[in-house]
Amino acid sequence: MDIAKRSPKNPLLKPTDLKPAIDGMEIACLLNPGVFRYDGKIWLLLRVAERPIQKDEVISFPVYNEDGKIVILSFSKDDPDLNASDPRVISYKGQDYLTTMSYLRLVSSTDGLMFKDETEYPPIFGQGALESFGIEDCRVANTQEGYFLTFTEVSPIAVGVGLMQTDDWKIYKRHGMIFPPHNKDCALFEEKIGDKYYAFHRPSSPELGGNYIWLAESPDRIHWGNHKCIATTRKDMWDCARIGAGASPIKTNKGWLEIYHGADCNHRYCLGALLLDINNPSKVIARSVEPIMEPIASYEQTGFFGNVVFTNGHLVDGDIISMYYGASDEVICQAEFSITEILGSLK
Ligand code: MAN
């Protein structure tokens, strides 16, 4: 059952609301923001996906070259070596490319609904060979030691999880790749349990196993071990093809509550919840049988890649989760949940 209370102001942000950051590009999509409070305001760390303005007969997209400069690659749409059936990824002569280049960009708000561009705070672009196709879907953990950012690093050789750290959103300390390929959907717990840090991550095991949510522990948030699988996809259910963690888990009096995404083989993305033991988060107490949110609004069904609700950021105030999400991989939206209501829906 869909128990999300969507903002009547949705979508809050669409691609034409911002100016492209890269010269000669258009913004194709705004996606999946990290969310945090800073300087008395509510901030979104948007994933912005840009590409050159498209011409009819060719598909063109940006990549970083070896010198860290953006170059445009183009393929003719009628080239028999091109597979462009997915709007997100194209394949040419056995090599996959992304149709857009994503980077991270800050917007802020005083009411959580009207967001404005923060031009004083520079965007965060991919750097180096492991991010040459960009960086995506950044989770923001607001910890006692500062903000920790976990995001997907994409390049022709890998998809993995990167970590960086900041206190002021101007200077970033980059820690490199913390979960090697293929891995994404990494969400850090915002506090220690006992003497360890914890994180969810999503390795993919293509032959045996699948796209499952794992838990790892660390003495320093940089070196991770003791990996355990805590949730798998479920046959014939809404989350039968892939699952992945959303934002940092929420501490409740029943345990750690994690909102996660699940997709079926038609790439329909819904949200559900996991409840984990407060002292031992590898122990799953309950899990949504039905999604708590499904792509049912028009802006969630039609867009760059339709039938998607995808979240990796929220704020919590008492019983209310103010969740921000990407709809149809194109626009940014907000919805509220009651923690009590989610907990009551779990089996
Ligand atoms: C993947 C990621 C997300 C995206 C969904 C739906 O999980 O690339 O960023 O929102 O697919 O396309």
Short mmCIF file of C-alpha atoms and ligand atoms in Angstrom, two decimals:
data_model
loop_
_atom_site.label_atom_id
_atom_site.label_comp_id
_atom_site.label_asym_id
_atom_site.label_seq_id
_atom_site.Cartn_x
_atom_site.Cartn_y
_atom_site.Cartn_z
CA MET A 1 0.00 0.00 0.00
CA ASP A 2 1.29 3.46 -0.87
CA ILE A 3 1.45 5.43 2.41
CA ALA A 4 3.52 8.39 1.13
CA LYS A 5 2.03 11.87 1.49
CA ARG A 6 3.30 13.61 -1.62
CA SER A 7 3.82 17.36 -1.60
CA PRO A 8 1.17 19.18 -3.67
CA LYS A 9 4.14 21.30 -4.91
CA ASN A 10 5.68 18.28 -6.69
CA PRO A 11 7.77 18.28 -8.73
CA LEU A 12 9.86 20.70 -6.66
CA LEU A 13 12.65 20.97 -9.22
CA LYS A 14 12.89 20.10 -12.90
CA PRO A 15 15.85 20.25 -15.32
CA THR A 16 14.89 23.67 -16.77
CA ASP A 17 14.95 25.26 -13.28
CA LEU A 18 18.77 25.26 -13.25
CA LYS A 19 21.42 26.43 -15.66
CA PRO A 20 23.81 23.77 -16.95
CA ALA A 21 27.20 23.88 -15.21
CA ILE A 22 29.12 22.60 -18.21
CA ASP A 23 29.48 24.89 -21.24
CA GLY A 24 27.46 23.83 -24.27
CA MET A 25 25.36 21.28 -22.36
CA GLU A 26 21.71 20.94 -21.39
CA ILE A 27 20.44 19.43 -18.15
CA ALA A 28 18.61 16.23 -19.07
CA CYS A 29 17.75 15.02 -15.57
CA LEU A 30 17.77 15.97 -11.92
CA LEU A 31 17.96 12.90 -9.74
CA ASN A 32 18.19 11.30 -6.32
CA PRO A 33 19.47 13.98 -3.92
CA GLY A 34 21.37 13.60 -0.65
CA VAL A 35 19.70 15.76 2.03
CA PHE A 36 21.05 17.56 5.08
CA ARG A 37 20.68 20.55 7.39
CA TYR A 38 23.47 23.15 7.38
CA ASP A 39 23.70 26.84 8.29
CA GLY A 40 20.03 26.95 9.41
CA LYS A 41 18.75 25.73 6.03
CA ILE A 42 17.67 22.53 4.29
CA TRP A 43 20.01 21.46 1.50
CA LEU A 44 19.80 19.00 -1.35
CA LEU A 45 22.91 17.60 -2.99
CA LEU A 46 21.38 16.95 -6.39
CA ARG A 47 22.64 14.56 -8.97
CA VAL A 48 22.56 16.61 -12.17
CA ALA A 49 22.88 14.76 -15.48
CA GLU A 50 23.99 16.84 -18.47
CA ARG A 51 24.50 16.09 -22.14
CA PRO A 52 25.00 18.10 -25.33
CA ILE A 53 21.80 19.40 -26.93
CA GLN A 54 20.83 16.40 -29.05
CA LYS A 55 20.56 16.47 -32.83
CA ASP A 56 18.13 14.15 -34.64
CA GLU A 57 20.50 11.74 -36.33
CA VAL A 58 23.18 11.23 -33.64
CA ILE A 59 23.45 10.40 -29.96
CA SER A 60 26.16 12.45 -28.30
CA PHE A 61 27.32 12.42 -24.71
CA PRO A 62 30.18 13.78 -22.58
CA VAL A 63 33.05 11.87 -20.96
CA TYR A 64 36.22 13.02 -19.22
CA ASN A 65 39.42 12.28 -21.12
CA GLU A 66 42.75 11.33 -19.54
CA ASP A 67 43.59 14.98 -18.81
CA GLY A 68 40.31 15.46 -16.93
CA LYS A 69 38.82 17.54 -19.76
CA ILE A 70 35.29 16.94 -21.01
CA VAL A 71 35.10 15.61 -24.56
CA ILE A 72 31.98 14.76 -26.57
CA LEU A 73 31.54 11.34 -28.17
CA SER A 74 28.90 10.87 -30.90
CA PHE A 75 27.41 7.83 -32.57
CA SER A 76 25.07 7.78 -35.54
CA LYS A 77 21.66 6.44 -34.54
CA ASP A 78 21.52 4.15 -37.58
CA ASP A 79 24.92 2.56 -36.88
CA PRO A 80 24.22 -1.21 -36.58
CA ASP A 81 26.90 -1.51 -33.85
CA LEU A 82 24.90 0.80 -31.57
CA ASN A 83 22.35 -0.41 -29.02
CA ALA A 84 20.40 2.56 -27.65
CA SER A 85 17.30 0.80 -26.31
CA ASP A 86 17.82 2.09 -22.73
CA PRO A 87 17.73 5.91 -22.42
CA ARG A 88 20.35 5.73 -19.63
CA VAL A 89 23.04 3.54 -21.15
CA ILE A 90 24.20 2.84 -24.69
CA SER A 91 26.36 0.07 -25.90
CA TYR A 92 28.70 0.40 -28.88
CA LYS A 93 30.83 -2.50 -30.12
CA GLY A 94 30.64 -4.18 -26.71
CA GLN A 95 31.58 -1.06 -24.69
CA ASP A 96 28.93 0.56 -22.47
CA TYR A 97 28.62 4.33 -22.10
CA LEU A 98 26.24 6.57 -20.17
CA THR A 99 24.06 8.91 -22.24
CA THR A 100 24.59 11.71 -19.70
CA MET A 101 27.36 12.82 -17.34
CA SER A 102 26.34 13.26 -13.71
CA TYR A 103 27.86 15.53 -11.11
CA LEU A 104 26.63 16.79 -7.72
CA ARG A 105 25.24 20.24 -7.07
CA LEU A 106 23.90 22.09 -4.02
CA VAL A 107 20.55 23.85 -3.68
CA SER A 108 19.11 25.21 -0.43
CA SER A 109 15.76 26.13 1.06
CA THR A 110 14.27 27.66 4.17
CA ASP A 111 10.92 25.81 3.95
CA GLY A 112 12.06 22.52 2.42
CA LEU A 113 9.95 23.06 -0.71
CA MET A 114 11.29 26.11 -2.57
CA PHE A 115 14.92 25.48 -3.45
CA LYS A 116 17.43 27.91 -4.91
CA ASP A 117 20.75 27.37 -6.59
CA GLU A 118 23.74 27.94 -4.28
CA THR A 119 26.29 29.48 -6.62
CA GLU A 120 28.72 30.25 -3.76
CA TYR A 121 29.12 26.53 -3.27
CA PRO A 122 30.86 24.93 -6.24
CA PRO A 123 29.44 21.76 -7.83
CA ILE A 124 31.31 18.52 -7.18
CA PHE A 125 32.54 16.93 -10.40
CA GLY A 126 34.01 13.51 -11.00
CA GLN A 127 37.83 13.37 -10.88
CA GLY A 128 40.24 10.86 -12.32
CA ALA A 129 39.95 7.60 -14.21
CA LEU A 130 37.46 5.96 -11.83
CA GLU A 131 34.95 8.81 -12.27
CA SER A 132 35.39 9.51 -15.98
CA PHE A 133 31.67 8.84 -16.65
CA GLY A 134 30.67 10.94 -13.60
CA ILE A 135 29.44 10.55 -10.02
CA GLU A 136 25.89 9.69 -8.94
CA ASP A 137 23.30 9.27 -6.18
CA CYS A 138 25.17 10.77 -3.24
CA ARG A 139 24.10 9.89 0.29
CA VAL A 140 24.99 12.45 2.99
CA ALA A 141 25.64 11.14 6.51
CA ASN A 142 25.57 13.94 9.06
CA THR A 143 27.93 12.70 11.79
CA GLN A 144 29.72 14.07 14.85
CA GLU A 145 32.89 14.11 12.75
CA GLY A 146 31.35 16.08 9.87
CA TYR A 147 29.45 15.23 6.70
CA PHE A 148 30.39 11.98 4.95
CA LEU A 149 29.37 11.56 1.32
CA THR A 150 29.02 8.13 -0.32
CA PHE A 151 28.33 8.08 -4.04
CA THR A 152 28.59 5.96 -7.15
CA GLU A 153 31.78 6.37 -9.20
CA VAL A 154 31.26 5.43 -12.84
CA SER A 155 33.88 4.77 -15.49
CA PRO A 156 34.38 2.39 -18.45
CA ILE A 157 36.13 -0.09 -16.15
CA ALA A 158 33.90 -0.03 -13.09
CA VAL A 159 30.95 1.05 -10.99
CA GLY A 160 32.01 1.41 -7.34
CA VAL A 161 31.42 3.47 -4.20
CA GLY A 162 33.46 6.58 -3.41
CA LEU A 163 33.75 8.44 -0.10
CA MET A 164 34.44 12.07 0.61
CA GLN A 165 34.18 14.24 3.66
CA THR A 166 33.43 17.92 4.29
CA ASP A 167 32.62 20.35 7.10
CA ASP A 168 31.82 23.45 5.07
CA TRP A 169 30.64 22.20 1.62
CA LYS A 170 33.53 24.04 0.01
CA ILE A 171 36.55 21.94 0.84
CA TYR A 172 36.31 18.19 0.35
CA LYS A 173 38.64 15.45 1.49
CA ARG A 174 38.45 12.59 -1.03
CA HIS A 175 39.06 9.11 0.34
CA GLY A 176 38.82 7.25 -2.98
CA MET A 177 36.86 4.07 -3.68
CA ILE A 178 35.75 2.31 -0.48
CA PHE A 179 33.65 -0.48 -2.03
CA PRO A 180 35.15 -1.90 -5.24
CA PRO A 181 33.17 -2.94 -8.32
CA HIS A 182 30.45 -3.74 -8.91
CA ASN A 183 28.97 -1.83 -6.00
CA LYS A 184 26.61 1.11 -5.36
CA ASP A 185 23.82 2.25 -2.99
CA CYS A 186 26.10 2.78 0.00
CA ALA A 187 24.51 4.41 3.07
CA LEU A 188 26.49 5.04 6.25
CA PHE A 189 25.01 4.78 9.73
CA GLU A 190 25.37 8.22 11.30
CA GLU A 191 26.61 6.92 14.65
CA LYS A 192 28.74 4.06 15.94
CA ILE A 193 27.22 0.87 17.33
CA GLY A 194 29.53 -0.38 20.07
CA ASP A 195 32.97 0.57 18.81
CA LYS A 196 32.29 0.17 15.07
CA TYR A 197 30.97 2.14 12.14
CA TYR A 198 28.45 0.45 9.86
CA ALA A 199 27.36 0.84 6.24
CA PHE A 200 24.93 -0.71 3.82
CA HIS A 201 26.22 -1.42 0.36
CA ARG A 202 25.03 -3.25 -2.74
CA PRO A 203 27.51 -5.53 -4.47
CA SER A 204 26.25 -7.41 -7.53
CA SER A 205 27.03 -11.07 -7.96
CA PRO A 206 26.06 -11.90 -11.54
CA GLU A 207 26.49 -15.68 -11.58
CA LEU A 208 25.47 -16.96 -8.15
CA GLY A 209 23.36 -14.56 -6.12
CA GLY A 210 22.20 -11.17 -7.37
CA ASN A 211 21.73 -7.51 -6.44
CA TYR A 212 21.37 -7.67 -2.67
CA ILE A 213 21.78 -5.35 0.33
CA TRP A 214 24.84 -6.05 2.47
CA LEU A 215 26.08 -4.67 5.77
CA ALA A 216 29.75 -3.99 6.53
CA GLU A 217 31.65 -2.71 9.55
CA SER A 218 34.68 -0.48 9.91
CA PRO A 219 36.98 1.07 12.52
CA ASP A 220 37.32 4.34 10.54
CA ARG A 221 34.65 4.48 7.73
CA ILE A 222 37.43 3.93 5.16
CA HIS A 223 38.37 0.26 5.62
CA TRP A 224 35.40 -2.11 5.57
CA GLY A 225 35.07 -5.78 6.48
CA ASN A 226 32.93 -8.53 8.03
CA HIS A 227 30.45 -8.21 5.15
CA LYS A 228 27.05 -9.82 5.61
CA CYS A 229 24.08 -10.08 3.28
CA ILE A 230 21.00 -8.78 5.06
CA ALA A 231 18.34 -8.71 2.32
CA THR A 232 17.94 -10.44 -1.01
CA THR A 233 15.52 -9.88 -3.88
CA ARG A 234 12.24 -11.83 -3.54
CA LYS A 235 10.86 -13.97 -6.35
CA ASP A 236 7.57 -12.83 -7.89
CA MET A 237 7.44 -9.72 -5.68
CA TRP A 238 7.81 -6.00 -6.39
CA ASP A 239 11.52 -6.22 -5.41
CA CYS A 240 12.33 -9.38 -7.42
CA ALA A 241 15.10 -7.96 -9.66
CA ARG A 242 17.25 -5.57 -7.61
CA ILE A 243 17.27 -3.86 -4.24
CA GLY A 244 19.49 -1.21 -2.68
CA ALA A 245 19.64 0.93 0.46
CA GLY A 246 18.40 4.52 0.43
CA ALA A 247 19.76 7.09 2.90
CA SER A 248 21.29 6.58 6.36
CA PRO A 249 19.04 4.41 8.55
CA ILE A 250 16.76 6.08 11.10
CA LYS A 251 17.11 5.20 14.77
CA THR A 252 13.66 4.32 16.19
CA ASN A 253 12.57 2.74 19.46
CA LYS A 254 11.86 -0.49 17.52
CA GLY A 255 15.25 -0.66 15.77
CA TRP A 256 17.06 0.84 12.76
CA LEU A 257 14.58 1.72 10.03
CA GLU A 258 15.91 1.72 6.46
CA ILE A 259 13.91 2.84 3.43
CA TYR A 260 15.20 0.94 0.41
CA HIS A 261 14.38 0.71 -3.29
CA GLY A 262 13.35 -2.41 -5.09
CA ALA A 263 12.76 -2.97 -8.80
CA ASP A 264 11.10 -5.74 -10.76
CA CYS A 265 12.19 -7.06 -14.16
CA ASN A 266 10.25 -4.27 -15.90
CA HIS A 267 12.53 -1.76 -14.08
CA ARG A 268 9.60 -0.48 -12.01
CA TYR A 269 11.19 1.09 -8.92
CA CYS A 270 9.23 1.17 -5.62
CA LEU A 271 10.23 1.83 -2.01
CA GLY A 272 9.97 -0.47 0.98
CA ALA A 273 11.33 -0.64 4.53
CA LEU A 274 13.61 -2.86 6.58
CA LEU A 275 13.75 -2.92 10.36
CA LEU A 276 17.04 -4.01 11.94
CA ASP A 277 18.04 -4.82 15.50
CA ILE A 278 19.31 -1.70 17.25
CA ASN A 279 22.42 -3.40 18.71
CA ASN A 280 23.03 -5.89 15.92
CA PRO A 281 22.00 -4.37 12.58
CA SER A 282 22.78 -7.58 10.68
CA LYS A 283 19.62 -9.01 12.28
CA VAL A 284 16.50 -8.22 10.21
CA ILE A 285 13.40 -7.93 12.40
CA ALA A 286 10.86 -7.08 9.70
CA ARG A 287 10.52 -6.11 6.04
CA SER A 288 7.77 -4.62 3.86
CA VAL A 289 5.74 -7.21 2.03
CA GLU A 290 4.05 -4.52 -0.06
CA PRO A 291 5.85 -1.32 -1.12
CA ILE A 292 5.32 1.77 1.05
CA MET A 293 5.56 3.89 -2.10
CA GLU A 294 4.98 3.09 -5.77
CA PRO A 295 5.27 5.21 -8.93
CA ILE A 296 1.61 6.24 -9.15
CA ALA A 297 1.73 10.02 -9.75
CA SER A 298 1.98 11.12 -13.39
CA TYR A 299 5.45 12.65 -12.83
CA GLU A 300 6.61 9.29 -11.42
CA GLN A 301 5.32 7.34 -14.40
CA THR A 302 6.47 9.48 -17.31
CA GLY A 303 9.84 11.14 -17.84
CA PHE A 304 13.44 10.39 -18.80
CA PHE A 305 13.06 6.84 -17.41
CA GLY A 306 9.47 6.27 -16.28
CA ASN A 307 7.97 4.27 -13.40
CA VAL A 308 10.71 5.19 -10.96
CA VAL A 309 10.61 6.48 -7.39
CA PHE A 310 14.15 6.42 -6.01
CA THR A 311 15.36 7.95 -2.76
CA ASN A 312 18.68 8.43 -1.03
CA GLY A 313 17.95 11.39 1.24
CA HIS A 314 15.59 12.54 3.97
CA LEU A 315 15.26 14.60 7.14
CA VAL A 316 13.60 13.35 10.30
CA ASP A 317 11.59 15.48 12.71
CA GLY A 318 9.96 13.49 15.52
CA ASP A 319 7.65 10.96 13.87
CA ILE A 320 7.83 12.57 10.42
CA ILE A 321 10.26 11.63 7.67
CA SER A 322 10.51 14.32 5.02
CA MET A 323 11.79 12.29 2.12
CA TYR A 324 13.21 13.71 -1.11
CA TYR A 325 13.28 11.52 -4.18
CA GLY A 326 13.89 11.36 -7.88
CA ALA A 327 10.79 10.68 -9.99
CA SER A 328 11.11 9.14 -13.46
CA ASP A 329 14.86 9.87 -13.25
CA GLU A 330 13.99 13.45 -14.26
CA VAL A 331 12.48 15.61 -11.49
CA ILE A 332 12.96 16.11 -7.74
CA CYS A 333 10.01 15.55 -5.43
CA GLN A 334 9.16 15.38 -1.72
CA ALA A 335 6.86 13.16 0.30
CA GLU A 336 6.26 12.61 4.00
CA PHE A 337 5.94 9.39 5.94
CA SER A 338 4.99 8.74 9.55
CA ILE A 339 7.57 6.47 11.21
CA THR A 340 4.78 4.90 13.31
CA GLU A 341 2.81 4.17 10.16
CA ILE A 342 5.78 2.55 8.40
CA LEU A 343 6.59 0.44 11.47
CA GLY A 344 2.92 -0.59 11.70
CA SER A 345 2.98 -1.73 8.04
CA LEU A 346 5.95 -4.11 8.51
CA LYS A 347 5.63 -7.86 8.84
C1 MAN B 1 19.80 2.83 -10.85
C2 MAN B 1 20.55 4.10 -10.57
C3 MAN B 1 19.62 5.20 -10.09
C4 MAN B 1 18.40 5.32 -10.97
C5 MAN B 1 17.72 3.97 -11.13
C6 MAN B 1 16.55 3.99 -12.08
O1 MAN B 1 19.46 2.20 -9.66
O2 MAN B 1 21.20 4.53 -11.73
O3 MAN B 1 20.31 6.41 -10.13
O4 MAN B 1 17.50 6.27 -10.43
O5 MAN B 1 18.66 3.04 -11.62
O6 MAN B 1 16.97 4.27 -13.38
#
